[in-house]
mmCIF file of C-alpha atoms in Angstrom:
data_model
loop_
_atom_site.group_PDB
_atom_site.id
_atom_site.type_symbol
_atom_site.label_atom_id
_atom_site.label_comp_id
_atom_site.label_asym_id
_atom_site.label_seq_id
_atom_site.Cartn_x
_atom_site.Cartn_y
_atom_site.Cartn_z
ATOM 1 C CA UNK A 290 -48.238 11.027 39.476
ATOM 2 C CA UNK A 291 -50.772 12.182 41.997
ATOM 3 C CA UNK A 292 -49.840 12.024 45.662
ATOM 4 C CA UNK A 293 -47.894 8.764 45.493
ATOM 5 C CA UNK A 294 -44.771 8.774 47.665
ATOM 6 C CA UNK A 295 -42.216 6.172 48.733
ATOM 7 C CA UNK A 296 -39.648 6.372 51.520
ATOM 8 C CA UNK A 297 -35.886 6.204 51.120
ATOM 9 C CA UNK A 298 -35.948 2.693 52.609
ATOM 10 C CA UNK A 299 -38.516 1.523 50.077
ATOM 11 C CA UNK A 300 -36.484 3.051 47.255
ATOM 12 C CA UNK A 301 -33.393 1.231 48.545
ATOM 13 C CA UNK A 302 -35.267 -2.088 48.439
ATOM 14 C CA UNK A 303 -36.606 -1.337 44.962
ATOM 15 C CA UNK A 304 -33.059 -0.596 43.761
ATOM 16 C CA UNK A 305 -31.701 -3.851 45.189
ATOM 17 C CA UNK A 306 -34.582 -5.976 43.940
ATOM 18 C CA UNK A 307 -34.515 -4.391 40.498
ATOM 19 C CA UNK A 308 -30.781 -4.912 40.001
ATOM 20 C CA UNK A 309 -30.765 -8.459 41.419
ATOM 21 C CA UNK A 310 -34.080 -9.586 39.931
ATOM 22 C CA UNK A 311 -32.540 -11.722 37.187
ATOM 23 C CA UNK A 312 -28.797 -11.172 37.613
ATOM 24 C CA UNK A 313 -28.540 -13.135 40.868
ATOM 25 C CA UNK A 314 -29.425 -16.366 39.061
ATOM 26 C CA UNK A 315 -28.130 -15.724 35.536
ATOM 27 C CA UNK A 316 -24.857 -13.872 36.115
ATOM 28 C CA UNK A 317 -22.779 -16.226 38.376
ATOM 29 C CA UNK A 318 -22.238 -18.852 35.673
ATOM 30 C CA UNK A 319 -21.014 -16.381 33.060
ATOM 31 C CA UNK A 320 -18.718 -14.597 35.543
ATOM 32 C CA UNK A 321 -17.118 -17.886 36.585
ATOM 33 C CA UNK A 322 -16.807 -19.004 32.953
ATOM 34 C CA UNK A 323 -14.850 -15.891 32.023
ATOM 35 C CA UNK A 324 -12.392 -15.688 34.951
ATOM 36 C CA UNK A 325 -12.674 -19.074 36.730
ATOM 37 C CA UNK A 326 -11.636 -18.765 40.409
ATOM 38 C CA UNK A 327 -11.438 -14.968 40.111
ATOM 39 C CA UNK A 328 -15.108 -14.680 39.129
ATOM 40 C CA UNK A 329 -16.018 -13.190 42.514
ATOM 41 C CA UNK A 330 -13.801 -10.165 41.770
ATOM 42 C CA UNK A 331 -15.868 -9.129 38.732
ATOM 43 C CA UNK A 332 -18.840 -7.767 40.748
ATOM 44 C CA UNK A 333 -16.408 -5.622 42.753
ATOM 45 C CA UNK A 334 -14.950 -4.065 39.586
ATOM 46 C CA UNK A 335 -18.378 -3.652 37.987
ATOM 47 C CA UNK A 336 -19.901 -2.274 41.178
ATOM 48 C CA UNK A 337 -17.158 0.340 41.589
ATOM 49 C CA UNK A 338 -17.735 1.527 38.018
ATOM 50 C CA UNK A 339 -21.504 1.571 38.588
ATOM 51 C CA UNK A 340 -21.178 3.774 41.683
ATOM 52 C CA UNK A 341 -19.209 6.320 39.629
ATOM 53 C CA UNK A 342 -21.884 6.283 36.919
ATOM 54 C CA UNK A 343 -24.605 6.611 39.565
ATOM 55 C CA UNK A 344 -23.002 9.891 40.631
ATOM 56 C CA UNK A 345 -23.891 11.255 37.184
ATOM 57 C CA UNK A 346 -27.495 10.159 37.714
ATOM 58 C CA UNK A 347 -27.554 11.806 41.132
ATOM 59 C CA UNK A 348 -26.171 15.071 39.733
ATOM 60 C CA UNK A 349 -28.851 15.002 37.045
ATOM 61 C CA UNK A 350 -31.616 14.296 39.571
ATOM 62 C CA UNK A 351 -30.383 16.991 41.974
ATOM 63 C CA UNK A 352 -30.217 19.547 39.171
ATOM 64 C CA UNK A 353 -33.824 18.716 38.237
ATOM 65 C CA UNK A 354 -35.567 17.941 41.546
ATOM 66 C CA UNK A 355 -38.890 16.091 41.581
ATOM 67 C CA UNK A 356 -38.627 15.219 37.892
ATOM 68 C CA UNK A 357 -38.280 11.817 36.231
ATOM 69 C CA UNK A 358 -35.817 11.260 33.422
ATOM 70 C CA UNK A 359 -38.661 11.640 30.892
ATOM 71 C CA UNK A 360 -39.689 14.973 32.401
ATOM 72 C CA UNK A 361 -36.052 16.105 32.531
ATOM 73 C CA UNK A 362 -35.668 15.343 28.818
ATOM 74 C CA UNK A 363 -38.737 17.394 27.926
ATOM 75 C CA UNK A 364 -37.707 20.264 30.197
ATOM 76 C CA UNK A 365 -34.070 20.780 29.210
ATOM 77 C CA UNK A 366 -34.086 19.628 25.569
ATOM 78 C CA UNK A 367 -37.422 21.045 24.463
ATOM 79 C CA UNK A 368 -40.367 19.142 23.038
ATOM 80 C CA UNK A 369 -38.905 18.015 19.667
ATOM 81 C CA UNK A 370 -35.485 16.780 20.848
ATOM 82 C CA UNK A 371 -36.617 16.023 24.389
ATOM 83 C CA UNK A 372 -39.582 14.085 23.057
ATOM 84 C CA UNK A 373 -37.238 11.965 20.932
ATOM 85 C CA UNK A 374 -34.997 11.255 23.943
ATOM 86 C CA UNK A 375 -38.094 10.379 25.974
ATOM 87 C CA UNK A 376 -39.262 7.930 23.298
ATOM 88 C CA UNK A 377 -35.806 6.313 23.280
ATOM 89 C CA UNK A 378 -35.976 5.846 27.052
ATOM 90 C CA UNK A 379 -39.523 4.499 26.918
ATOM 91 C CA UNK A 380 -38.372 1.970 24.330
ATOM 92 C CA UNK A 381 -35.542 0.959 26.670
ATOM 93 C CA UNK A 382 -37.973 0.450 29.569
ATOM 94 C CA UNK A 383 -40.237 -1.669 27.374
ATOM 95 C CA UNK A 384 -37.280 -3.651 26.080
ATOM 96 C CA UNK A 385 -36.025 -4.248 29.633
ATOM 97 C CA UNK A 386 -39.457 -5.529 30.641
ATOM 98 C CA UNK A 387 -39.338 -7.825 27.600
ATOM 99 C CA UNK A 388 -35.894 -9.155 28.557
ATOM 100 C CA UNK A 389 -37.070 -9.863 32.089
ATOM 101 C CA UNK A 390 -40.149 -11.628 30.743
ATOM 102 C CA UNK A 391 -38.020 -13.710 28.386
ATOM 103 C CA UNK A 392 -35.607 -14.692 31.178
ATOM 104 C CA UNK A 393 -38.583 -15.906 33.177
ATOM 105 C CA UNK A 394 -39.959 -17.895 30.241
ATOM 106 C CA UNK A 395 -36.585 -19.478 29.459
ATOM 107 C CA UNK A 396 -36.105 -20.570 33.061
ATOM 108 C CA UNK A 397 -39.591 -22.033 33.424
ATOM 109 C CA UNK A 398 -39.507 -23.850 30.086
ATOM 110 C CA UNK A 399 -35.918 -25.084 30.358
ATOM 111 C CA UNK A 400 -35.936 -26.236 33.981
ATOM 112 C CA UNK A 401 -39.487 -26.751 35.228
ATOM 113 C CA UNK A 402 -42.171 -27.121 32.542
ATOM 114 C CA UNK A 403 -40.589 -27.955 29.175
ATOM 115 C CA UNK A 404 -43.901 -28.906 27.534
ATOM 116 C CA UNK A 405 -45.744 -25.688 28.393
ATOM 117 C CA UNK A 406 -45.741 -22.928 25.728
ATOM 118 C CA UNK A 407 -43.431 -20.106 26.782
ATOM 119 C CA UNK A 408 -46.125 -17.521 26.032
ATOM 120 C CA UNK A 409 -48.230 -18.870 28.893
ATOM 121 C CA UNK A 410 -45.560 -17.864 31.427
ATOM 122 C CA UNK A 411 -45.158 -14.476 29.770
ATOM 123 C CA UNK A 412 -48.827 -13.555 29.819
ATOM 124 C CA UNK A 413 -49.403 -14.781 33.383
ATOM 125 C CA UNK A 414 -46.705 -12.560 34.843
ATOM 126 C CA UNK A 415 -47.398 -9.613 32.565
ATOM 127 C CA UNK A 416 -51.043 -9.495 33.638
ATOM 128 C CA UNK A 417 -49.932 -9.220 37.273
ATOM 129 C CA UNK A 418 -47.354 -6.566 36.349
ATOM 130 C CA UNK A 419 -50.042 -4.678 34.437
ATOM 131 C CA UNK A 420 -52.297 -4.633 37.487
ATOM 132 C CA UNK A 421 -49.388 -3.510 39.703
ATOM 133 C CA UNK A 422 -48.546 -0.668 37.291
ATOM 134 C CA UNK A 423 -52.147 0.525 37.346
ATOM 135 C CA UNK A 424 -52.206 0.481 41.144
ATOM 136 C CA UNK A 425 -49.049 2.621 41.298
ATOM 137 C CA UNK A 426 -45.542 2.681 42.690
ATOM 138 C CA UNK A 427 -46.672 2.756 46.332
ATOM 139 C CA UNK A 428 -48.278 -0.650 45.889
ATOM 140 C CA UNK A 429 -45.139 -2.049 44.238
ATOM 141 C CA UNK A 430 -42.934 -0.548 46.968
ATOM 142 C CA UNK A 431 -45.047 -2.014 49.774
ATOM 143 C CA UNK A 432 -45.067 -5.411 48.053
ATOM 144 C CA UNK A 433 -41.280 -5.250 47.804
ATOM 145 C CA UNK A 434 -41.051 -4.311 51.478
ATOM 146 C CA UNK A 435 -43.265 -7.286 52.385
ATOM 147 C CA UNK A 436 -41.534 -9.921 50.242
ATOM 148 C CA UNK A 437 -37.863 -8.959 50.638
ATOM 149 C CA UNK A 438 -37.501 -10.422 54.186
ATOM 150 C CA UNK A 439 -38.733 -13.800 52.881
ATOM 151 C CA UNK A 440 -36.186 -13.679 50.025
ATOM 152 C CA UNK A 441 -33.337 -12.851 52.399
ATOM 153 C CA UNK A 442 -34.388 -15.551 54.874
ATOM 154 C CA UNK A 443 -34.414 -18.261 52.204
ATOM 155 C CA UNK A 444 -31.052 -17.151 50.822
ATOM 156 C CA UNK A 445 -29.552 -17.040 54.314
ATOM 157 C CA UNK A 446 -30.718 -20.616 55.031
ATOM 158 C CA UNK A 447 -29.297 -21.781 51.692
ATOM 159 C CA UNK A 448 -25.971 -20.081 52.399
ATOM 160 C CA UNK A 449 -25.717 -21.730 55.830
ATOM 161 C CA UNK A 450 -26.723 -25.156 54.506
ATOM 162 C CA UNK A 451 -24.263 -24.908 51.603
ATOM 163 C CA UNK A 452 -21.324 -24.325 53.973
ATOM 164 C CA UNK A 453 -21.108 -28.086 54.557
ATOM 165 C CA UNK A 454 -20.197 -28.549 50.894
ATOM 166 C CA UNK A 455 -17.964 -25.474 50.650
ATOM 167 C CA UNK A 456 -14.214 -26.057 50.301
ATOM 168 C CA UNK A 457 -11.681 -23.258 50.139
ATOM 169 C CA UNK A 458 -9.274 -25.189 47.923
ATOM 170 C CA UNK A 459 -11.786 -24.903 45.060
ATOM 171 C CA UNK A 460 -11.052 -21.171 45.004
ATOM 172 C CA UNK A 461 -7.371 -21.797 44.262
ATOM 173 C CA UNK A 462 -5.406 -20.531 42.471
ATOM 174 C CA UNK A 463 -6.666 -16.973 43.043
ATOM 175 C CA UNK A 464 -5.720 -13.689 41.371
ATOM 176 C CA UNK A 465 -4.578 -15.277 38.110
ATOM 177 C CA UNK A 466 -6.375 -12.735 35.903
ATOM 178 C CA UNK A 467 -4.669 -9.450 35.097
ATOM 179 C CA UNK A 468 -6.435 -6.126 35.508
ATOM 180 C CA UNK A 469 -7.073 -5.620 31.787
ATOM 181 C CA UNK A 470 -8.765 -9.015 31.496
ATOM 182 C CA UNK A 471 -10.853 -8.371 34.592
ATOM 183 C CA UNK A 472 -12.052 -5.046 33.197
ATOM 184 C CA UNK A 473 -12.861 -6.640 29.850
ATOM 185 C CA UNK A 474 -14.765 -9.499 31.487
ATOM 186 C CA UNK A 475 -16.559 -7.033 33.761
ATOM 187 C CA UNK A 476 -18.058 -5.095 30.840
ATOM 188 C CA UNK A 477 -21.133 -7.344 30.338
ATOM 189 C CA UNK A 478 -21.798 -7.300 34.107
ATOM 190 C CA UNK A 479 -21.555 -3.508 34.137
ATOM 191 C CA UNK A 480 -24.106 -3.376 31.325
ATOM 192 C CA UNK A 481 -26.421 -5.854 33.047
ATOM 193 C CA UNK A 482 -27.464 -5.427 35.787
ATOM 194 C CA UNK A 483 -25.732 -2.185 36.852
ATOM 195 C CA UNK A 484 -26.260 0.259 33.959
ATOM 196 C CA UNK A 485 -29.746 -1.160 33.469
ATOM 197 C CA UNK A 486 -30.608 0.423 36.824
ATOM 198 C CA UNK A 487 -30.971 3.806 35.056
ATOM 199 C CA UNK A 488 -34.630 2.776 34.827
ATOM 200 C CA UNK A 489 -35.235 3.641 38.482
ATOM 201 C CA UNK A 490 -34.586 7.321 37.767
ATOM 202 C CA UNK A 491 -38.234 7.257 36.745
ATOM 203 C CA UNK A 492 -38.977 6.809 40.453
ATOM 204 C CA UNK A 493 -36.997 9.870 41.602
ATOM 205 C CA UNK A 494 -40.076 12.172 41.876
ATOM 206 C CA UNK A 495 -41.762 9.713 44.231
ATOM 207 C CA UNK A 496 -38.894 9.419 46.748
ATOM 208 C CA UNK A 497 -39.569 11.544 49.832
ATOM 209 C CA UNK A 498 -35.996 11.628 51.160
ATOM 210 C CA UNK A 499 -32.491 10.122 50.986
ATOM 211 C CA UNK A 500 -32.574 9.495 47.227
ATOM 212 C CA UNK A 501 -28.784 9.701 46.873
ATOM 213 C CA UNK A 502 -28.033 7.506 49.903
ATOM 214 C CA UNK A 503 -30.610 4.886 48.968
ATOM 215 C CA UNK A 504 -29.353 4.608 45.397
ATOM 216 C CA UNK A 505 -25.675 4.301 46.299
ATOM 217 C CA UNK A 506 -26.285 1.892 49.188
ATOM 218 C CA UNK A 507 -28.537 -0.146 46.917
ATOM 219 C CA UNK A 508 -25.778 -0.552 44.310
ATOM 220 C CA UNK A 509 -23.212 -1.393 46.993
ATOM 221 C CA UNK A 510 -25.551 -4.019 48.476
ATOM 222 C CA UNK A 511 -26.089 -5.527 45.022
ATOM 223 C CA UNK A 512 -22.309 -5.713 44.555
ATOM 224 C CA UNK A 513 -21.762 -7.502 47.863
ATOM 225 C CA UNK A 514 -24.572 -9.996 47.243
ATOM 226 C CA UNK A 515 -23.359 -10.812 43.718
ATOM 227 C CA UNK A 516 -19.805 -11.199 44.974
ATOM 228 C CA UNK A 517 -21.041 -13.459 47.783
ATOM 229 C CA UNK A 518 -23.082 -15.769 45.560
ATOM 230 C CA UNK A 519 -20.199 -16.226 43.097
ATOM 231 C CA UNK A 520 -17.788 -16.887 45.981
ATOM 232 C CA UNK A 521 -20.110 -19.505 47.468
ATOM 233 C CA UNK A 522 -20.851 -21.089 44.076
ATOM 234 C CA UNK A 523 -17.152 -21.606 43.301
ATOM 235 C CA UNK A 524 -16.494 -23.001 46.777
ATOM 236 C CA UNK A 525 -19.396 -25.464 46.560
ATOM 237 C CA UNK A 526 -19.265 -26.642 42.947
ATOM 238 C CA UNK A 527 -15.848 -25.595 41.688
ATOM 239 C CA UNK A 528 -15.091 -23.252 38.816
ATOM 240 C CA UNK A 529 -15.018 -25.940 36.125
ATOM 241 C CA UNK A 530 -18.508 -27.256 36.783
ATOM 242 C CA UNK A 531 -20.107 -23.905 37.624
ATOM 243 C CA UNK A 532 -18.904 -22.329 34.375
ATOM 244 C CA UNK A 533 -20.920 -24.841 32.327
ATOM 245 C CA UNK A 534 -24.220 -24.281 34.145
ATOM 246 C CA UNK A 535 -26.806 -21.706 33.105
ATOM 247 C CA UNK A 536 -28.364 -21.548 36.600
ATOM 248 C CA UNK A 537 -25.684 -22.757 39.069
ATOM 249 C CA UNK A 538 -27.568 -21.597 42.159
ATOM 250 C CA UNK A 539 -30.545 -23.752 41.151
ATOM 251 C CA UNK A 540 -28.247 -26.757 40.825
ATOM 252 C CA UNK A 541 -26.694 -26.103 44.242
ATOM 253 C CA UNK A 542 -30.098 -26.030 45.921
ATOM 254 C CA UNK A 543 -31.312 -29.047 43.939
ATOM 255 C CA UNK A 544 -28.397 -31.149 45.217
ATOM 256 C CA UNK A 545 -28.481 -29.741 48.737
ATOM 257 C CA UNK A 546 -29.200 -32.138 51.612
ATOM 258 C CA UNK A 547 -29.939 -31.080 55.193
ATOM 259 C CA UNK A 548 -29.807 -33.559 58.071
ATOM 260 C CA UNK A 549 -29.644 -36.487 55.606
ATOM 261 C CA UNK A 550 -33.390 -36.466 54.957
ATOM 262 C CA UNK A 551 -34.319 -32.985 53.736
ATOM 263 C CA UNK A 552 -33.470 -32.719 50.036
ATOM 264 C CA UNK A 553 -34.790 -31.464 46.684
ATOM 265 C CA UNK A 554 -35.245 -27.920 47.965
ATOM 266 C CA UNK A 555 -35.229 -26.413 44.474
ATOM 267 C CA UNK A 556 -38.869 -25.375 44.836
ATOM 268 C CA UNK A 557 -37.823 -22.811 47.462
ATOM 269 C CA UNK A 558 -35.264 -21.148 45.213
ATOM 270 C CA UNK A 559 -37.756 -21.167 42.342
ATOM 271 C CA UNK A 560 -40.198 -19.247 44.540
ATOM 272 C CA UNK A 561 -37.463 -16.744 45.439
ATOM 273 C CA UNK A 562 -36.565 -16.163 41.805
ATOM 274 C CA UNK A 563 -40.201 -15.839 40.763
ATOM 275 C CA UNK A 564 -40.666 -13.172 43.454
ATOM 276 C CA UNK A 565 -37.557 -11.342 42.275
ATOM 277 C CA UNK A 566 -38.653 -11.588 38.634
ATOM 278 C CA UNK A 567 -42.090 -10.316 39.614
ATOM 279 C CA UNK A 568 -40.677 -7.285 41.436
ATOM 280 C CA UNK A 569 -38.257 -6.359 38.658
ATOM 281 C CA UNK A 570 -40.905 -6.805 35.968
ATOM 282 C CA UNK A 571 -43.375 -4.659 37.918
ATOM 283 C CA UNK A 572 -40.838 -1.834 38.249
ATOM 284 C CA UNK A 573 -39.784 -1.918 34.580
ATOM 285 C CA UNK A 574 -43.400 -2.189 33.434
ATOM 286 C CA UNK A 575 -44.505 0.680 35.660
ATOM 287 C CA UNK A 576 -41.665 2.897 34.394
ATOM 288 C CA UNK A 577 -42.650 2.189 30.786
ATOM 289 C CA UNK A 578 -46.310 2.977 31.448
ATOM 290 C CA UNK A 579 -45.539 6.078 33.502
ATOM 291 C CA UNK A 580 -43.074 7.285 30.885
ATOM 292 C CA UNK A 581 -45.725 7.110 28.158
ATOM 293 C CA UNK A 582 -48.223 8.911 30.395
ATOM 294 C CA UNK A 583 -45.736 11.692 31.161
ATOM 295 C CA UNK A 584 -44.742 12.106 27.516
ATOM 296 C CA UNK A 585 -48.325 12.433 26.301
ATOM 297 C CA UNK A 586 -49.645 14.024 29.518
ATOM 298 C CA UNK A 587 -52.125 11.275 30.289
ATOM 299 C CA UNK A 588 -53.616 10.929 33.770
ATOM 300 C CA UNK A 589 -55.054 7.402 33.601
ATOM 301 C CA UNK A 590 -52.452 4.620 33.365
ATOM 302 C CA UNK A 591 -55.036 1.900 32.761
ATOM 303 C CA UNK A 592 -55.454 2.283 29.017
ATOM 304 C CA UNK A 593 -51.701 2.350 28.486
ATOM 305 C CA UNK A 594 -50.893 -0.563 30.790
ATOM 306 C CA UNK A 595 -53.374 -3.050 29.310
ATOM 307 C CA UNK A 596 -52.339 -2.991 25.621
ATOM 308 C CA UNK A 597 -48.666 -2.878 26.643
ATOM 309 C CA UNK A 598 -49.038 -6.501 27.767
ATOM 310 C CA UNK A 599 -49.327 -7.592 24.130
ATOM 311 C CA UNK A 600 -46.340 -5.501 23.027
ATOM 312 C CA UNK A 601 -44.035 -6.719 25.803
ATOM 313 C CA UNK A 602 -45.115 -10.341 25.315
ATOM 314 C CA UNK A 603 -44.484 -10.120 21.578
ATOM 315 C CA UNK A 604 -41.065 -8.521 22.058
ATOM 316 C CA UNK A 605 -40.113 -11.174 24.607
ATOM 317 C CA UNK A 606 -40.609 -13.798 21.899
ATOM 318 C CA UNK A 607 -38.942 -11.909 19.047
ATOM 319 C CA UNK A 608 -35.912 -10.297 20.741
ATOM 320 C CA UNK A 609 -33.826 -13.489 20.748
ATOM 321 C CA UNK A 610 -34.559 -16.869 19.262
ATOM 322 C CA UNK A 611 -33.204 -18.923 22.175
ATOM 323 C CA UNK A 612 -31.020 -18.899 25.277
ATOM 324 C CA UNK A 613 -27.820 -19.229 23.237
ATOM 325 C CA UNK A 614 -28.666 -16.144 21.159
ATOM 326 C CA UNK A 615 -29.444 -14.261 24.362
ATOM 327 C CA UNK A 616 -26.049 -15.184 25.839
ATOM 328 C CA UNK A 617 -24.253 -14.146 22.638
ATOM 329 C CA UNK A 618 -26.047 -10.774 22.599
ATOM 330 C CA UNK A 619 -25.164 -10.249 26.246
ATOM 331 C CA UNK A 620 -21.477 -11.019 25.710
ATOM 332 C CA UNK A 621 -21.048 -8.828 22.630
ATOM 333 C CA UNK A 622 -23.424 -5.895 22.839
ATOM 334 C CA UNK A 623 -24.985 -5.365 26.265
ATOM 335 C CA UNK A 624 -22.266 -3.010 27.552
ATOM 336 C CA UNK A 625 -22.122 -0.509 24.642
ATOM 337 C CA UNK A 626 -25.894 -0.678 24.273
ATOM 338 C CA UNK A 627 -26.493 0.102 27.953
ATOM 339 C CA UNK A 628 -23.868 2.869 27.895
ATOM 340 C CA UNK A 629 -26.035 4.825 25.462
ATOM 341 C CA UNK A 630 -28.933 5.011 27.923
ATOM 342 C CA UNK A 631 -26.990 5.106 31.180
ATOM 343 C CA UNK A 632 -23.949 7.262 30.412
ATOM 344 C CA UNK A 633 -24.195 9.077 27.056
ATOM 345 C CA UNK A 634 -27.759 10.384 27.327
ATOM 346 C CA UNK A 635 -27.531 11.325 31.058
ATOM 347 C CA UNK A 636 -24.323 13.270 30.341
ATOM 348 C CA UNK A 637 -26.063 14.995 27.428
ATOM 349 C CA UNK A 638 -29.034 15.863 29.648
ATOM 350 C CA UNK A 639 -26.672 17.133 32.348
ATOM 351 C CA UNK A 640 -24.983 19.459 29.837
ATOM 352 C CA UNK A 641 -28.358 20.631 28.537
ATOM 353 C CA UNK A 642 -29.482 21.256 32.129
ATOM 354 C CA UNK A 643 -26.471 23.498 32.707
ATOM 355 C CA UNK A 644 -27.166 25.385 29.453
ATOM 356 C CA UNK A 645 -30.852 25.726 30.387
ATOM 357 C CA UNK A 646 -29.965 27.182 33.801
ATOM 358 C CA UNK A 647 -27.478 29.610 32.279
ATOM 359 C CA UNK A 648 -30.180 30.861 29.909
ATOM 360 C CA UNK A 649 -32.600 31.235 32.809
ATOM 361 C CA UNK A 650 -30.028 33.294 34.740
ATOM 362 C CA UNK A 651 -29.405 35.431 31.663
ATOM 363 C CA UNK A 652 -33.108 36.171 31.325
ATOM 364 C CA UNK A 653 -33.383 37.079 35.002
ATOM 365 C CA UNK A 654 -30.402 39.482 34.791
ATOM 366 C CA UNK A 655 -31.483 41.123 31.555
ATOM 367 C CA UNK A 656 -33.427 44.421 31.999
#
């Protein structure tokens, strides 16, 4: 880990960019498809649940200060069991990086360059992520700090320009879904992107201050932005059309016209998404590399980061055969699968932490 440190503000930006990296473009269509005009409510339900889960993460981090989730596992569960938990988490980080890589490849091949092999997109971005992981979390944090204003500026301009096409009657009728249905439809959104954010607990040792505040504000900001994009998407395109699109925001920007002569602005939103994908992939890739280094007590990340490119690229191809299979997996399994890593194991580690501290107190009190 060395002397690398990031500020609370940088950690906040990393949290927001990590959670929104792919969800901002992929999630709106599925949320609208499940609850039509009430799709904008789903992020609010999912975000509220995520904040409660994040309190468990904060308790775990506060009970084990300056330790990542890999180091916490080894400390409180011992080397055999803790090592197994660490391996499970490392696999999850690698798998997340693979999912992000696959989402990138699907978007590029489906929308922009259908004749280019998908592996080309994977390797290009993974090589950059590999270099970023070797350079360290400070480099990734500073890059995020530099690029986030550009992302927000582009999105703000798109929001303002889209208001000309926004009609409130497309949001009617509202509040037709009952609470049980909303909770059921919110489950996939809770799993991705919210519970997936457990990955950033690997960054806890690097945060100088305001870890708790930055994490909670990051999740709240993600919730508001997701709610906003779904609200705007329904108002611009209507629930019926939006629910049949894989990337509705891309379609909105593609059809957007400003001042009757500025049109075909989809290249701008592509750049924004590529930046977001890049930031999320860098974070997930770094956490996987750092997790392996912490587990095996390695000081040089280079020789772990380089071969991991081949593993992540291969997994990105083999995890799901196509976009349809990816959507089916997301709808059926993403919530229970993410719960294992984001709720079950953190609760187990929290209990083991309490037991470990009680044993330490017993040893100190014994003569």
